[in-house]
XYZ file of C-alpha atoms in Angstrom:
630
model
C -25.840 2.175 -14.254
C -24.350 5.618 -14.712
C -23.771 6.309 -18.416
C -20.179 6.028 -19.651
C -18.242 9.206 -20.261
C -14.837 10.377 -21.411
C -13.711 12.579 -18.532
C -10.045 13.183 -17.786
C -8.445 10.351 -15.799
C -5.622 10.742 -13.279
C -3.988 8.708 -10.542
C -4.246 9.820 -6.927
C -0.590 10.841 -6.719
C -0.328 12.605 -10.079
C 0.801 16.202 -9.790
C -1.964 18.653 -10.620
C 0.500 20.809 -12.578
C 1.604 17.970 -14.869
C -0.219 17.108 -18.107
C -3.349 15.057 -17.443
C -2.523 11.329 -17.461
C -5.409 10.534 -19.829
C -7.027 13.744 -21.131
C -10.757 14.191 -21.539
C -12.079 12.900 -24.833
C -9.706 9.921 -25.020
C -11.214 6.488 -24.361
C -14.246 5.736 -22.196
C -14.916 5.416 -18.454
C -17.530 2.896 -17.280
C -19.239 2.811 -13.875
C -20.821 -0.607 -13.184
C -23.080 -1.029 -10.172
C -23.829 -4.746 -10.502
C -22.485 -7.999 -11.893
C -24.883 -7.659 -14.811
C -23.465 -4.212 -15.626
C -19.931 -5.561 -15.512
C -20.657 -8.518 -17.799
C -22.398 -6.216 -20.275
C -19.448 -3.792 -20.332
C -16.834 -6.505 -20.844
C -18.856 -8.350 -23.483
C -19.418 -5.112 -25.385
C -15.737 -4.200 -25.301
C -14.797 -7.667 -26.495
C -17.059 -7.285 -29.508
C -15.493 -3.949 -30.465
C -12.360 -5.019 -32.305
C -9.165 -3.484 -30.969
C -10.739 -1.891 -27.869
C -8.904 -2.870 -24.691
C -10.525 -2.577 -21.276
C -8.827 -2.165 -17.900
C -10.163 -2.305 -14.316
C -9.518 0.515 -11.853
C -9.956 0.676 -8.087
C -9.139 3.842 -6.126
C -6.501 5.310 -8.491
C -3.770 4.720 -5.868
C -1.251 2.940 -8.108
C 1.910 4.873 -8.949
C 2.757 2.600 -11.866
C 1.011 2.264 -15.226
C -0.661 -0.910 -13.931
C -4.141 0.365 -14.817
C -3.226 2.090 -18.066
C -0.466 4.015 -19.771
C -0.602 7.789 -20.419
C -3.102 8.538 -23.166
C -4.622 5.024 -22.996
C -7.262 4.958 -25.780
C -9.339 2.074 -24.446
C -11.985 1.732 -21.748
C -11.410 2.001 -17.993
C -13.895 0.342 -15.649
C -14.255 2.192 -12.344
C -15.136 -0.483 -9.781
C -15.933 1.744 -6.789
C -19.665 1.277 -7.427
C -19.196 -2.430 -6.685
C -18.777 -2.220 -2.916
C -21.459 -4.420 -1.385
C -21.166 -7.357 0.969
C -22.661 -10.464 -0.670
C -24.822 -13.170 0.900
C -25.607 -15.687 -1.846
C -22.527 -17.954 -1.647
C -21.365 -17.843 1.982
C -22.447 -19.949 3.807
C -25.029 -21.653 1.556
C -22.577 -22.969 -1.064
C -19.879 -24.252 1.287
C -18.957 -27.914 1.128
C -20.196 -29.922 4.073
C -16.668 -30.476 5.424
C -15.776 -26.772 5.184
C -19.029 -25.759 6.845
C -18.412 -28.247 9.654
C -14.881 -26.909 10.145
C -16.149 -23.330 10.220
C -18.974 -23.839 12.714
C -17.026 -26.299 14.855
C -14.605 -23.675 16.140
C -14.545 -22.765 19.818
C -16.256 -19.519 20.852
C -14.084 -16.524 21.649
C -12.851 -16.115 25.233
C -12.716 -12.553 26.517
C -9.154 -11.499 27.281
C -7.655 -14.071 24.918
C -6.986 -14.033 21.194
C -6.995 -17.195 19.115
C -5.299 -16.276 15.848
C -6.247 -19.627 14.355
C -9.976 -18.850 14.506
C -11.386 -17.689 11.175
C -14.508 -16.548 9.391
C -15.406 -16.083 5.714
C -16.567 -12.821 4.185
C -17.792 -12.322 0.601
C -17.474 -8.805 -0.783
C -17.506 -6.993 -4.119
C -14.155 -5.977 -5.573
C -14.614 -2.203 -5.357
C -14.939 -2.208 -1.561
C -12.304 0.023 -0.046
C -10.162 -1.406 2.721
C -11.497 1.068 5.285
C -15.047 0.013 4.368
C -14.033 -3.617 4.779
C -12.418 -3.330 8.206
C -15.307 -1.202 9.462
C -17.811 -3.888 8.410
C -15.701 -6.715 9.825
C -15.670 -4.849 13.155
C -19.491 -4.610 12.931
C -19.439 -0.815 12.827
C -21.605 -0.615 9.709
C -24.976 -2.198 10.579
C -26.126 -2.055 6.957
C -23.741 -4.931 6.189
C -23.992 -7.841 8.664
C -21.756 -10.884 8.387
C -22.716 -13.492 5.757
C -22.312 -16.244 8.371
C -24.649 -14.563 10.884
C -27.449 -16.631 9.349
C -25.881 -19.731 10.918
C -26.393 -18.333 14.442
C -23.183 -19.938 15.724
C -21.611 -18.290 18.826
C -18.088 -18.989 17.568
C -18.790 -16.844 14.482
C -20.201 -13.890 16.396
C -18.327 -10.821 17.568
C -15.919 -8.635 15.638
C -13.431 -9.732 12.995
C -10.465 -8.188 11.203
C -8.037 -8.564 8.304
C -5.005 -10.507 9.588
C -2.682 -7.841 8.177
C -2.861 -4.539 6.304
C -0.546 -2.076 4.624
C -0.117 1.479 5.848
C -3.326 2.831 4.301
C -6.932 1.804 3.752
C -8.032 3.918 0.800
C -7.305 1.286 -1.838
C -9.949 -1.183 -2.927
C -9.368 -4.610 -1.440
C -8.847 -6.147 -4.891
C -6.664 -3.300 -6.162
C -4.357 -3.671 -3.162
C -4.280 -7.461 -3.300
C -3.688 -7.893 -7.026
C -0.669 -5.561 -7.076
C 1.022 -7.397 -4.155
C 0.404 -4.811 -1.413
C 1.505 -6.030 2.021
C 1.952 -5.223 5.685
C 4.906 -5.677 7.991
C 3.883 -8.734 10.013
C 6.931 -10.975 9.976
C 5.330 -14.374 9.527
C 2.154 -13.381 7.719
C 1.678 -13.321 3.955
C 0.430 -10.210 2.151
C -3.147 -9.017 1.684
C -3.678 -11.175 -1.427
C -3.468 -14.361 0.622
C -6.685 -13.490 2.464
C -8.496 -14.362 -0.777
C -10.050 -17.843 -0.849
C -12.123 -17.482 -4.021
C -12.545 -15.077 -6.933
C -15.570 -14.362 -9.133
C -14.020 -13.123 -12.378
C -15.477 -11.694 -15.582
C -13.135 -12.695 -18.380
C -12.806 -12.092 -22.105
C -16.114 -12.114 -23.942
C -17.993 -11.546 -20.684
C -17.481 -15.181 -19.614
C -17.746 -15.706 -15.878
C -15.433 -17.840 -13.747
C -15.510 -18.900 -10.117
C -11.935 -19.717 -9.089
C -10.801 -21.307 -5.823
C -8.154 -23.737 -4.601
C -8.379 -27.506 -4.822
C -7.644 -27.701 -1.061
C -9.323 -25.305 1.350
C -6.898 -25.954 4.211
C -4.692 -28.564 5.822
C -7.676 -29.678 7.932
C -10.028 -29.773 4.943
C -8.120 -31.056 1.882
C -11.007 -30.361 -0.502
C -12.354 -27.295 -2.354
C -14.194 -24.675 -0.318
C -17.405 -24.693 -2.352
C -19.885 -27.257 -3.572
C -19.790 -26.850 -7.360
C -23.398 -27.928 -7.805
C -24.675 -25.394 -5.290
C -22.543 -22.659 -6.861
C -24.050 -23.351 -10.277
C -27.563 -23.170 -8.827
C -26.907 -19.837 -7.115
C -24.697 -18.058 -9.652
C -26.053 -19.483 -12.887
C -23.956 -20.358 -15.922
C -20.271 -19.887 -15.183
C -17.131 -22.009 -15.281
C -16.070 -23.300 -11.870
C -12.318 -23.821 -11.521
C -11.064 -25.489 -8.350
C -7.332 -25.450 -8.937
C -4.437 -24.042 -6.900
C -2.554 -22.518 -9.830
C -5.679 -20.812 -11.136
C -6.416 -19.039 -7.850
C -2.749 -18.275 -7.198
C -2.591 -16.620 -10.624
C -5.621 -14.467 -9.776
C -4.216 -13.302 -6.419
C -1.676 -11.026 -8.109
C -2.830 -10.443 -11.665
C -2.558 -6.663 -12.242
C -5.950 -6.642 -13.987
C -4.699 -8.784 -16.874
C -6.766 -11.952 -16.318
C -10.068 -10.089 -16.403
C -12.109 -7.921 -14.066
C -12.671 -9.377 -10.621
C -16.268 -8.905 -9.496
C -16.005 -10.307 -5.967
C -13.751 -12.184 -3.549
C -14.235 -14.458 -0.550
C -11.847 -13.492 2.256
C -10.597 -15.450 5.256
C -10.515 -13.106 8.261
C -9.443 -13.429 11.906
C -11.022 -12.454 15.204
C -10.628 -8.802 16.086
C -7.488 -7.968 18.024
C -5.413 -5.049 19.227
C -1.827 -4.071 18.540
C 0.769 -2.689 20.953
C 3.620 -0.770 19.333
C 6.901 0.867 20.293
C 9.288 2.990 18.229
C 12.862 4.095 18.902
C 15.310 6.352 17.112
C 18.566 4.450 16.596
C 21.745 4.421 14.504
C 21.602 2.590 11.180
C 25.136 1.202 11.509
C 24.022 -0.620 14.671
C 20.602 -1.771 13.470
C 21.934 -3.197 10.202
C 24.081 -5.673 12.130
C 21.042 -6.850 14.081
C 19.051 -7.303 10.873
C 21.639 -9.830 9.703
C 21.095 -11.985 12.808
C 17.928 -14.119 12.477
C 17.909 -14.551 16.270
C 18.005 -10.809 16.905
C 15.351 -9.329 19.238
C 14.254 -7.282 16.227
C 12.545 -10.423 14.914
C 10.930 -11.392 18.219
C 7.649 -9.505 17.727
C 4.791 -9.755 15.226
C 5.668 -6.574 13.313
C 8.944 -4.892 12.339
C 9.615 -1.705 10.390
C 12.903 0.162 10.041
C 12.748 3.677 8.543
C 16.139 4.937 7.351
C 17.219 8.479 6.501
C 19.378 8.023 3.372
C 21.022 11.417 3.962
C 23.753 11.451 6.641
C 23.849 13.863 9.540
C 26.181 16.785 8.833
C 28.321 16.518 11.952
C 29.133 12.792 12.178
C 28.017 11.423 8.742
C 25.962 8.676 10.419
C 22.442 7.745 9.373
C 19.480 7.849 11.720
C 16.795 5.185 11.636
C 13.565 4.549 13.505
C 12.678 1.003 14.571
C 9.008 0.126 15.126
C 7.875 -3.178 16.618
C 4.397 -4.390 17.489
C 2.677 -7.377 19.070
C -0.913 -8.584 18.889
C -3.017 -8.274 22.039
C -6.611 -9.306 22.815
C -9.382 -6.827 22.034
C -11.524 -6.967 25.154
C -15.251 -6.310 25.133
C -15.794 -3.483 25.839
C -12.621 -1.980 24.431
C -10.381 0.000 26.807
C -11.445 3.632 27.126
C -8.039 4.753 25.865
C -8.599 3.017 22.522
C -10.109 5.719 20.327
C -9.376 4.022 16.997
C -12.818 2.472 16.541
C -14.559 5.829 16.924
C -12.046 7.635 14.721
C -11.442 5.074 11.960
C -14.621 2.973 11.614
C -18.327 3.613 11.135
C -18.950 7.272 10.311
C -15.214 7.946 10.680
C -14.109 5.423 8.047
C -12.195 7.125 5.257
C -12.766 10.591 6.747
C -10.532 11.325 9.727
C -6.797 11.716 10.303
C -4.959 8.749 11.774
C -4.882 8.209 15.523
C -1.289 9.529 15.487
C -2.577 13.019 14.686
C -4.977 15.062 16.746
C -7.397 17.516 15.092
C -5.528 20.620 16.286
C -1.891 19.669 15.810
C 0.336 21.451 13.297
C 0.562 18.523 10.893
C -3.202 18.052 10.605
C -3.896 21.780 10.270
C -1.359 22.071 7.446
C -2.656 19.007 5.631
C -6.259 20.175 5.782
C -5.344 23.450 4.065
C -6.672 24.194 0.601
C -4.651 23.527 -2.542
C -3.045 26.990 -2.723
C -1.895 29.030 0.249
C -4.203 31.972 0.894
C -1.315 33.888 2.459
C 1.889 32.356 1.086
C 4.197 34.693 2.992
C 2.801 33.959 6.433
C 2.366 30.234 5.876
C 5.800 29.659 4.349
C 7.573 31.670 6.999
C 5.657 29.828 9.692
C 6.556 26.460 8.208
C 10.238 27.277 8.126
C 10.200 28.545 11.678
C 8.285 25.515 12.949
C 10.066 22.776 11.042
C 13.588 24.001 10.332
C 14.606 27.094 12.317
C 18.268 27.842 12.863
C 18.071 26.770 16.495
C 16.954 23.255 15.534
C 19.327 22.951 12.600
C 22.449 23.777 14.612
C 22.672 20.350 16.323
C 22.614 18.695 12.900
C 24.764 20.989 10.742
C 26.797 23.183 13.120
C 27.031 26.959 13.559
C 27.225 27.539 9.801
C 23.414 27.591 9.881
C 23.426 30.766 11.975
C 25.226 32.688 9.239
C 23.035 31.656 6.314
C 19.603 30.511 7.475
C 18.053 33.995 7.682
C 19.149 34.818 4.142
C 17.764 31.507 2.878
C 14.405 32.072 4.597
C 14.030 35.483 2.959
C 14.760 34.057 -0.495
C 12.308 31.186 -0.004
C 9.561 33.506 1.148
C 10.096 35.639 -1.945
C 9.831 32.474 -4.033
C 6.518 31.517 -2.425
C 5.132 35.015 -2.936
C 5.887 34.846 -6.636
C 4.431 31.354 -7.134
C 1.773 30.237 -4.612
C 1.842 26.471 -4.217
C 0.611 23.577 -2.112
C 2.413 22.598 1.079
C 3.911 19.499 -0.528
C 5.098 21.474 -3.532
C 6.538 24.130 -1.248
C 8.600 21.636 0.746
C 9.889 20.081 -2.483
C 10.734 23.508 -3.847
C 12.607 24.325 -0.648
C 14.815 21.296 -1.272
C 15.230 22.111 -4.981
C 16.103 25.716 -4.144
C 18.703 24.732 -1.564
C 20.491 22.495 -4.056
C 20.283 24.996 -6.922
C 21.651 27.810 -4.742
C 24.534 25.788 -3.340
C 22.960 25.079 0.052
C 22.648 21.295 -0.343
C 24.391 20.920 3.021
C 21.034 21.817 4.611
C 19.098 18.905 3.057
C 20.165 16.272 5.616
C 19.109 18.517 8.486
C 15.699 19.241 6.991
C 15.066 15.556 6.318
C 16.224 14.643 9.817
C 13.818 17.188 11.303
C 10.905 15.968 9.164
C 11.523 12.293 9.907
C 11.929 12.960 13.612
C 8.715 14.985 13.513
C 6.830 12.243 11.656
C 8.263 9.215 13.472
C 8.976 10.190 17.060
C 9.755 7.799 19.895
C 7.102 5.548 21.428
C 8.893 4.308 24.568
C 8.626 0.781 25.936
C 7.092 2.047 29.164
C 4.351 3.951 27.296
C 3.579 1.886 24.184
C 0.854 2.875 21.751
C -2.026 0.438 21.574
C -5.411 0.356 19.912
C -7.679 -1.768 17.759
C -5.885 -3.539 14.894
C -6.942 -1.488 11.879
C -6.445 1.870 13.610
C -2.831 0.950 14.355
C -2.214 -0.345 10.830
C -3.999 2.265 8.701
C -1.917 5.396 9.204
C -3.427 7.377 6.346
C -4.772 10.866 7.011
C -8.072 10.966 5.105
C -8.503 14.655 5.921
C -5.250 15.418 4.084
C -5.457 17.700 1.071
C -1.854 18.787 0.678
C 0.758 16.757 2.542
C 0.755 13.149 1.385
C -0.661 12.990 -2.113
C 2.241 14.626 -3.966
C 4.584 11.625 -3.731
C 6.479 9.068 -5.765
C 8.040 5.792 -4.670
C 9.372 2.392 -5.578
C 9.229 -0.804 -3.564
C 11.615 -3.702 -4.012
C 11.764 -7.038 -2.203
C 14.632 -9.331 -1.215
C 15.102 -12.667 0.517
C 15.308 -11.675 4.200
C 17.382 -14.786 4.849
C 20.274 -13.085 3.038
C 22.109 -9.780 3.473
C 20.657 -8.327 0.264
C 18.221 -5.923 1.930
C 20.951 -4.370 4.069
C 23.323 -4.319 1.115
C 20.735 -2.505 -1.002
C 20.572 0.265 1.611
C 24.359 0.475 1.957
C 25.488 -0.165 -1.613
C 22.679 1.453 -3.596
C 20.350 3.785 -1.681
C 22.883 5.715 0.410
C 25.628 6.152 -2.225
C 23.146 6.856 -5.038
C 21.435 9.545 -2.945
C 24.795 11.167 -2.255
C 25.684 10.966 -5.954
C 22.368 12.615 -6.826
C 22.902 15.561 -4.483
C 26.580 15.903 -5.496
C 25.731 15.919 -9.209
C 27.564 12.690 -10.025
C 24.433 10.662 -10.815
C 22.905 12.933 -13.464
C 25.635 15.463 -14.257
C 24.121 18.232 -12.112
C 23.216 18.464 -8.411
C 19.602 17.461 -7.797
C 17.448 17.334 -4.672
C 16.019 14.401 -2.766
C 13.961 14.430 0.390
C 12.365 11.253 1.651
C 13.016 7.973 3.388
C 13.489 4.240 3.027
C 11.191 1.885 4.913
C 12.080 -1.768 5.490
C 9.224 -4.138 6.356
C 9.141 -7.915 6.581
C 6.442 -10.381 5.523
C 5.814 -14.070 5.052
C 5.660 -15.898 1.717
C 2.737 -15.436 -0.658
C 1.034 -18.187 -2.651
C 0.604 -15.790 -5.596
C 2.516 -16.965 -8.668
C 3.817 -13.461 -9.378
C 3.638 -11.982 -5.883
C 6.739 -10.068 -4.826
C 6.895 -11.828 -1.428
C 8.264 -15.087 -2.835
C 10.580 -16.021 0.070
C 9.689 -17.579 3.429
C 10.555 -14.222 4.955
C 10.706 -11.287 2.581
C 12.339 -7.911 3.223
C 10.411 -5.225 1.332
C 12.046 -1.806 0.984
C 10.048 1.245 -0.038
C 11.893 4.413 -1.062
C 9.588 7.423 -1.200
C 9.897 11.160 -1.727
C 7.979 14.222 -2.857
C 7.112 14.114 -6.549
C 8.220 17.712 -7.234
C 11.783 17.051 -6.088
C 14.122 17.563 -9.022
C 15.951 14.299 -8.385
C 13.118 11.945 -7.454
C 12.689 10.376 -10.903
C 16.362 9.772 -11.723
C 17.047 8.400 -8.247
C 14.118 5.971 -8.179
C 14.887 4.722 -11.684
C 18.505 4.060 -10.718
C 17.486 2.307 -7.503
C 15.076 0.061 -9.399
C 17.838 -0.894 -11.818
C 20.247 -1.619 -8.956
C 17.656 -3.709 -7.120
C 16.904 -5.837 -10.179
C 20.618 -6.487 -10.614
C 20.717 -7.692 -6.998
C 17.859 -10.161 -7.571
C 14.938 -8.178 -6.167
C 11.302 -8.382 -7.134
C 9.497 -5.081 -7.775
C 6.072 -3.961 -6.529
C 3.531 -3.953 -9.365
C 1.554 -0.971 -8.083
C 4.410 1.419 -7.411
C 6.705 3.152 -9.880
C 8.415 0.549 -12.049
C 9.703 -0.137 -15.534
C 9.182 -3.877 -15.718
C 10.161 -5.796 -18.838
C 9.385 -9.332 -19.908
C 13.004 -10.281 -19.214
C 12.678 -8.873 -15.675
C 9.498 -10.834 -14.997
C 10.907 -14.063 -16.435
C 13.951 -13.723 -14.174
C 11.932 -12.885 -11.055
C 9.189 -15.504 -11.098
C 9.651 -19.222 -11.624
C 5.860 -19.546 -11.846
C 5.385 -17.058 -14.673
C 4.706 -19.709 -17.337
C 2.037 -21.278 -15.125
C 0.551 -17.789 -14.711
C 0.530 -17.317 -18.486
C -1.118 -20.705 -18.862
C -3.958 -19.595 -16.572
C -4.270 -16.408 -18.639
C -4.631 -18.480 -21.805
C -7.310 -20.638 -20.173
C -9.329 -17.666 -18.920
C -9.028 -15.904 -22.296
C -10.350 -18.813 -24.336
C -13.660 -18.076 -25.995
C -12.926 -14.353 -26.214
C -10.361 -11.895 -27.479
C -7.095 -12.653 -25.589
C -6.132 -8.974 -25.900
C -9.279 -7.647 -24.190
C -7.449 -6.756 -20.958
C -4.046 -6.034 -22.484
C -2.215 -2.710 -22.207
C 1.176 -1.289 -23.093
C 2.264 -2.031 -19.506
C 1.222 -5.696 -19.551
C 2.796 -6.203 -22.967
C 6.091 -4.666 -21.854
C 6.085 -6.832 -18.710
C 5.229 -10.001 -20.610
C 1.883 -10.490 -18.870
C 0.497 -12.011 -22.037
C -0.521 -15.514 -23.176
C 2.262 -17.998 -23.990
């Protein structure tokens, strides 16, 4: 195991110009590479009175879910725990579960049976892009655990049933903060988990799974006797509440070492996207029989700033269906080559080609080598007067040249990253009385980033390449961001009302100066996605169909913090749940109001903490949110 150190610790989206989140010399960082390492670290921390310990995945969280600024305790970096495991699956399965697994029908080329499943056991620090590459059999170093059974029905490629919009998070980090996709009738990522191997307070080990594996097999997944033989001394808990507490646990129950996942046969996705008017789409969202809800996937991206000429709001509606993944894959599907195997976690998304403007900009270094040329080029490419005129009228012709000159002078004086530059453009426009240009710039950016995918020429590719839209070659464009995500019962009008009664008016108040007492800038979007219900006791997707709304913008925007804080407050008042991994200010009162299962969750925490210090995995964040024993 790599020796512990006390290096500076930051989150992926922290601004490099801000004070370091946890400076060097404060607390310790541990780097386990095995279960034994992890148990030793946790047991040692438990013996050191008053030393808290927190797990960390890929540093993607925007909240203080891992630790608060200046956290004095220990942080366990789990990225060294990224192996596929072969000791439990299939050897420890109950006879009935094993029979159900191997008794499935083999795959039929040209058809996709979503009900077919396989089981995959993996360490907690495995990144999502590593996982989907292995499931698709693009990483020969990690075969399937069930390959040893030599059953035709379990051969071929497999996939996560759903994913969020990126694959850089660890599978456990994403799951335990309630990260989700946009598949209408499918629960979030956490619900893939069938069992958890957890290291709790004092270094005690737990194997946690449900009492009922499935409707067809109303018994636990594993044979407890076989588990004990393979894994040694640990407490085996086969209880629904216990696993459902672990699914979304924000690192408070202990440090998860590994998970068993239920995965589906590999499939493709076919997607369309259309630019539409928000005032029309919102009416359709209130109709449960609307064609919007007729496909597998639905996302609506809304520009919260109105167009200058008609004061209407643009939105972009994406829909997708599942399609069979034939063997061999169609020649037009380039996602496997670009996103899996050697391309996993390296390349831009399939939306962006290596030579296009977006990818070239995002691959630039942290500071512009020639700020004048780059800034002027950006303005000409993304927001020239000719393109602004349709949005804001001929007024742009009189002032745009003067604004460009001032912005170029600004960039000369203070070289900055592309993301910082765009944010500073927006801040400058507001400060200099040109806020009327913000809607046009945001419209141009959203149109550039979304773009139509017509029905007659839909985009289609292998599942994970369509779902993971992250540009892993990016060094400047995406990382400088901040966002909140709130969830509502999609069977009500609350999601639409949040857009109309909170997001849109609050954004206008921010730019006008009424929200904070001075005009402030915002540039970003709202994204509405829909999911099924989670089994997690404190998962945000607690309704049969949940509408999840993400509001995101560049971190350097002067108004991003005040706006997101106000939106979170509004959403809570309207009965929303709030994403654990994104910006939030959760209190115990909030959590008690949001989750009817919170006392059961706290009861599981008390059980898993017995025999050790119950504060081992506590932090200022978990204490504020009431994620503590009863």
